[in-house]
PDB file of C-alpha atoms in Angstrom:
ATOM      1  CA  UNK O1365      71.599  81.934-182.712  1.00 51.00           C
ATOM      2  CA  UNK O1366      70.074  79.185-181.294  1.00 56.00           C
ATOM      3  CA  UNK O1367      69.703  78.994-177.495  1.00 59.00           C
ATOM      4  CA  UNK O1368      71.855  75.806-177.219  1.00 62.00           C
ATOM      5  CA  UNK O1369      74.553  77.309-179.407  1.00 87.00           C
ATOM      6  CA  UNK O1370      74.214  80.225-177.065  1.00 86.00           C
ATOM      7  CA  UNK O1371      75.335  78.181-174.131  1.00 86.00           C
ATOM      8  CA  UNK O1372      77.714  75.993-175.475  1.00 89.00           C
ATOM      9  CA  UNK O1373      79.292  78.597-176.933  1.00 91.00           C
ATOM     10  CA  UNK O1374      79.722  80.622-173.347  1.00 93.00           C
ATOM     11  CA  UNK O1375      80.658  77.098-171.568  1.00 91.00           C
ATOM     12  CA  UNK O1376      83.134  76.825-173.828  1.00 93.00           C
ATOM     13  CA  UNK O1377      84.283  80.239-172.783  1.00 94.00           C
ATOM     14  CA  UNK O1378      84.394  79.542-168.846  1.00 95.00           C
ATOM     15  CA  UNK O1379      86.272  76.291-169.848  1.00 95.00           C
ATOM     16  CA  UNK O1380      88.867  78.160-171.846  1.00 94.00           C
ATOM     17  CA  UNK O1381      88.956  81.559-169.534  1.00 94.00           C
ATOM     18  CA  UNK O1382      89.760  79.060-166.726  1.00 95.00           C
ATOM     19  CA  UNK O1383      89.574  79.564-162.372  1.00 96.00           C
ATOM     20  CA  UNK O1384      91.579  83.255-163.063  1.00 96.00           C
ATOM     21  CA  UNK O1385      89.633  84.789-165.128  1.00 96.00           C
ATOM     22  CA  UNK O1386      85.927  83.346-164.883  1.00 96.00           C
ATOM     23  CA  UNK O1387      85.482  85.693-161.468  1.00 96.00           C
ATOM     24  CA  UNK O1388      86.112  88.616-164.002  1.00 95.00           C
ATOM     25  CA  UNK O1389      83.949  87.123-166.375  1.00 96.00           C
ATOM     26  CA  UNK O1390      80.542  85.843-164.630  1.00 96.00           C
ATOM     27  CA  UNK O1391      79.866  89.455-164.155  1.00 96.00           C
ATOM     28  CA  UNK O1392      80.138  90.897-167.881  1.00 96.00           C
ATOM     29  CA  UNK O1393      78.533  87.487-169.068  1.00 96.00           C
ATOM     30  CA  UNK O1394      75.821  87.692-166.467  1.00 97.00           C
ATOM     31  CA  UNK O1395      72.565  86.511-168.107  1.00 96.00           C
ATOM     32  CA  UNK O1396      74.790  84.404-170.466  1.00 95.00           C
ATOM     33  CA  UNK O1397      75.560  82.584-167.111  1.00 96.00           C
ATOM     34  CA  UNK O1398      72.457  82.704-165.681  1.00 96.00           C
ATOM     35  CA  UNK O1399      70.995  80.683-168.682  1.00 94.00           C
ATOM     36  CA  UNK O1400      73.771  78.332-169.070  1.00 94.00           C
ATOM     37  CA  UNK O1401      73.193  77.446-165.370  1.00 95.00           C
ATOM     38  CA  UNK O1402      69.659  77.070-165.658  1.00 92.00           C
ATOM     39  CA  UNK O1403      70.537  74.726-169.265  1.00 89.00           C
ATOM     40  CA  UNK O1404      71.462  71.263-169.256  1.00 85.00           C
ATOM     41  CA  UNK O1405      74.867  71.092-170.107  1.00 87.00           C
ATOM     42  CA  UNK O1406      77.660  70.499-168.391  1.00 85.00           C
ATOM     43  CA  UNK O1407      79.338  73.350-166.409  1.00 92.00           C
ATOM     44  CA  UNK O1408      83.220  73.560-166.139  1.00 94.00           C
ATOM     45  CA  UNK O1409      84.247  72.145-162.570  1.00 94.00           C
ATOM     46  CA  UNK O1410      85.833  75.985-161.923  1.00 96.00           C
ATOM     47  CA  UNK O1411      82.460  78.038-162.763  1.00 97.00           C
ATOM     48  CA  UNK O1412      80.663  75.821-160.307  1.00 96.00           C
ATOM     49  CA  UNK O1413      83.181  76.621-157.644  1.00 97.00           C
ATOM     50  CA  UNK O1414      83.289  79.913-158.185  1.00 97.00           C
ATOM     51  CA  UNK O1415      79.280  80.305-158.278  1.00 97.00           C
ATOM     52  CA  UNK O1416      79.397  78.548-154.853  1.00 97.00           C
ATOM     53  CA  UNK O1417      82.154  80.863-153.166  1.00 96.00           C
ATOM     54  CA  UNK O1418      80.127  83.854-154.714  1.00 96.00           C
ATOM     55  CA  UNK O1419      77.767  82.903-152.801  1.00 95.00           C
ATOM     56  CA  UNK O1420      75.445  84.641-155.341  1.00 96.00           C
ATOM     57  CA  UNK O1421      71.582  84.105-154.840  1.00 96.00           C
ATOM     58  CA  UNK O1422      70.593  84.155-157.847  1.00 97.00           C
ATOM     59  CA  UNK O1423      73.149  82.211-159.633  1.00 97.00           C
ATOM     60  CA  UNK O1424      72.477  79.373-156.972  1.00 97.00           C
ATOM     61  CA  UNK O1425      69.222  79.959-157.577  1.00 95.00           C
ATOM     62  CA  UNK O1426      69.339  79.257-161.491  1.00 95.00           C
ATOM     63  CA  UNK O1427      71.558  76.177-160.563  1.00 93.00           C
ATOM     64  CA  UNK O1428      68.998  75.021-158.076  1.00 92.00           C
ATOM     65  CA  UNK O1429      66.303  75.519-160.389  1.00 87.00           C
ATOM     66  CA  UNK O1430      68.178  73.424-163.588  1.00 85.00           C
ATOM     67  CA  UNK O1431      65.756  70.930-165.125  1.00 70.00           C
ATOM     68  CA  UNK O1432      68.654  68.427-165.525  1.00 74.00           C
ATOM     69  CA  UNK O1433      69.498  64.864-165.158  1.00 68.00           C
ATOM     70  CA  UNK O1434      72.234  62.765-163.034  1.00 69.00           C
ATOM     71  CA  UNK O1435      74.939  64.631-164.864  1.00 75.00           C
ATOM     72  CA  UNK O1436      74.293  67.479-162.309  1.00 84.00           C
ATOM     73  CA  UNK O1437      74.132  65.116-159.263  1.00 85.00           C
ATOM     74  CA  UNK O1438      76.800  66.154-157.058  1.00 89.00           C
ATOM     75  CA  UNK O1439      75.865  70.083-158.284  1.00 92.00           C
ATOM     76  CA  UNK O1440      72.876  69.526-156.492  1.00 90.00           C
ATOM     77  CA  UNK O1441      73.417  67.614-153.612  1.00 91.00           C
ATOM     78  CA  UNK O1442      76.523  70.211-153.250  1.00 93.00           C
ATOM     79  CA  UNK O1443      73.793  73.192-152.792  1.00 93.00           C
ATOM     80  CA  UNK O1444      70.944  70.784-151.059  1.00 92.00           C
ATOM     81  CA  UNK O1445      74.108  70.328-148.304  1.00 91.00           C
ATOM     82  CA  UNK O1446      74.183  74.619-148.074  1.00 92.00           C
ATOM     83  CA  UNK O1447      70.868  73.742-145.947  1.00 90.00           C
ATOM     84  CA  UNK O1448      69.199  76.880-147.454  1.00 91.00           C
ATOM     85  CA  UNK O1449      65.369  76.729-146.942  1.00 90.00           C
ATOM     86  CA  UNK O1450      65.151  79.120-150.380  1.00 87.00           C
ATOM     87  CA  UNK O1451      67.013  76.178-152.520  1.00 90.00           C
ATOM     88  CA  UNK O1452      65.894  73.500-150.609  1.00 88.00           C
ATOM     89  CA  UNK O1453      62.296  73.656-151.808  1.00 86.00           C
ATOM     90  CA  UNK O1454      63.345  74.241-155.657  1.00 86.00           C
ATOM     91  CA  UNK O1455      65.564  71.137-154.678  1.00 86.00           C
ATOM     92  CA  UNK O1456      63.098  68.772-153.027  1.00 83.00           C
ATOM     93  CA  UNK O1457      59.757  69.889-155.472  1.00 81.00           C
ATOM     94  CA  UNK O1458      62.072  69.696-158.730  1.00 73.00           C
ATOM     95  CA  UNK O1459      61.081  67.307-161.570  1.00 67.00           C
ATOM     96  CA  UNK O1460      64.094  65.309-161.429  1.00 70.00           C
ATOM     97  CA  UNK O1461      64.638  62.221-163.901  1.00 66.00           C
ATOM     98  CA  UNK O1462      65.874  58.728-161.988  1.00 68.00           C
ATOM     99  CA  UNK O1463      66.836  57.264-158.728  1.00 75.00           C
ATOM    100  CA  UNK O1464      68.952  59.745-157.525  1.00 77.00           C
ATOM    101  CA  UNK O1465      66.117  61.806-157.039  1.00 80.00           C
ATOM    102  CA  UNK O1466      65.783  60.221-153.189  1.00 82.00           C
ATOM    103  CA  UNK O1467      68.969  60.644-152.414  1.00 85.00           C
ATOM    104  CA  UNK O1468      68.952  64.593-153.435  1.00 86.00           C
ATOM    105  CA  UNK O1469      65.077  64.727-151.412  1.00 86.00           C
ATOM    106  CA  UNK O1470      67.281  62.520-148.467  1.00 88.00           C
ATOM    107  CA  UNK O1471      70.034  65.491-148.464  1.00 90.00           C
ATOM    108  CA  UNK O1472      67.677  68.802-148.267  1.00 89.00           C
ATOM    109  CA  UNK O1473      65.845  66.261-145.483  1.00 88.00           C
ATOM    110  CA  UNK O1474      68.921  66.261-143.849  1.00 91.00           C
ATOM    111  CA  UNK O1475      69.939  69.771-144.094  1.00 88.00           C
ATOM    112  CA  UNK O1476      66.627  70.752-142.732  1.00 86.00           C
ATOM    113  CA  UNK O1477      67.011  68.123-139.467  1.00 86.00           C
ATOM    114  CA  UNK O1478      71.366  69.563-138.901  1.00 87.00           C
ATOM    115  CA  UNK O1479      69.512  73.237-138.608  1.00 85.00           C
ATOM    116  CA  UNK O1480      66.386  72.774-137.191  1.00 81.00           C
ATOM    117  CA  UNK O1481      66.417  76.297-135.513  1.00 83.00           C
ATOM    118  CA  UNK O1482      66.475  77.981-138.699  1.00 84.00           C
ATOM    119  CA  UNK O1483      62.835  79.725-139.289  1.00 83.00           C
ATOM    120  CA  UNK O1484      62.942  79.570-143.127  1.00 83.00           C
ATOM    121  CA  UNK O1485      62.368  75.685-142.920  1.00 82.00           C
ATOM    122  CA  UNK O1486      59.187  76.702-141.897  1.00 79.00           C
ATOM    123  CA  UNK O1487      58.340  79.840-142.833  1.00 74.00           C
ATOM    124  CA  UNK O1488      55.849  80.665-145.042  1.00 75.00           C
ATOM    125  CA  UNK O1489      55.962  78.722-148.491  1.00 70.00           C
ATOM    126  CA  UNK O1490      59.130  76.624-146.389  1.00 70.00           C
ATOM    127  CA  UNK O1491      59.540  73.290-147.296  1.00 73.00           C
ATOM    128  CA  UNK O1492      58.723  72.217-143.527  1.00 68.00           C
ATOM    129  CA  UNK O1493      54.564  72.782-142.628  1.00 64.00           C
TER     130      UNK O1493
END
């Protein structure tokens, strides 16, 4: 099966398994999820939330690090407003296609100035020298 199949196929799974069961489900689908997060299609509203509230590393991770276009905006300025050094840098370094791309590199920005105590701005490999 093509890859794209792949994840339509298991979007259209979250979509249908709706907010009560996709908690039960991200676990038995896990690398399903993790590659339909990192794809560029569009995520059901509910798996979003629920990957948020997880507060799962890796599955922000694999959002943060989605080559995608202004059809993820407010995905990403949702986790560039976490003010995680870790996501911040896939944030702010991605490859992002059009304009929006300031405004996302304006929100880590600002995340980094609301918590400027935090070391992992600047730690090693942090997105603050």
């Amino acid at each position: 099966m093509v890859t794209y199949e792949r994840d339509t196929l298991v979007s259209t799974t979250f979509q249908l398994a709706g907010p009560s069961l996709t908690p039960a489900l991200m676990p038995r689908l896990r690398q399903e999820t993790l590659t339909l997060l990192r794809s560029r299609l569009r995520l059901p509203a509910h798996l979003v939330d629920e990957v948020f509230a997880s507060g799962d590393r890796e599955l922000l991770e694999a959002l943060a690090g989605a080559r995608v276009g202004a059809e993820r905006q407010a995905v990403m300025l949702r986790l560039a407003e976490l003010a995680d050094p870790g996501l911040a840098r896939m944030l702010y370094e991605g490859p992002l296609p059009g304009s929006w791309r300031q405004d996302l590199r304006g929100a880590v920005l600002g995340a980094a100035a609301a918590r400027p105590a935090d070391p992992g701005w600047r730690a090693p490999g942090g997105l603050v020298d």
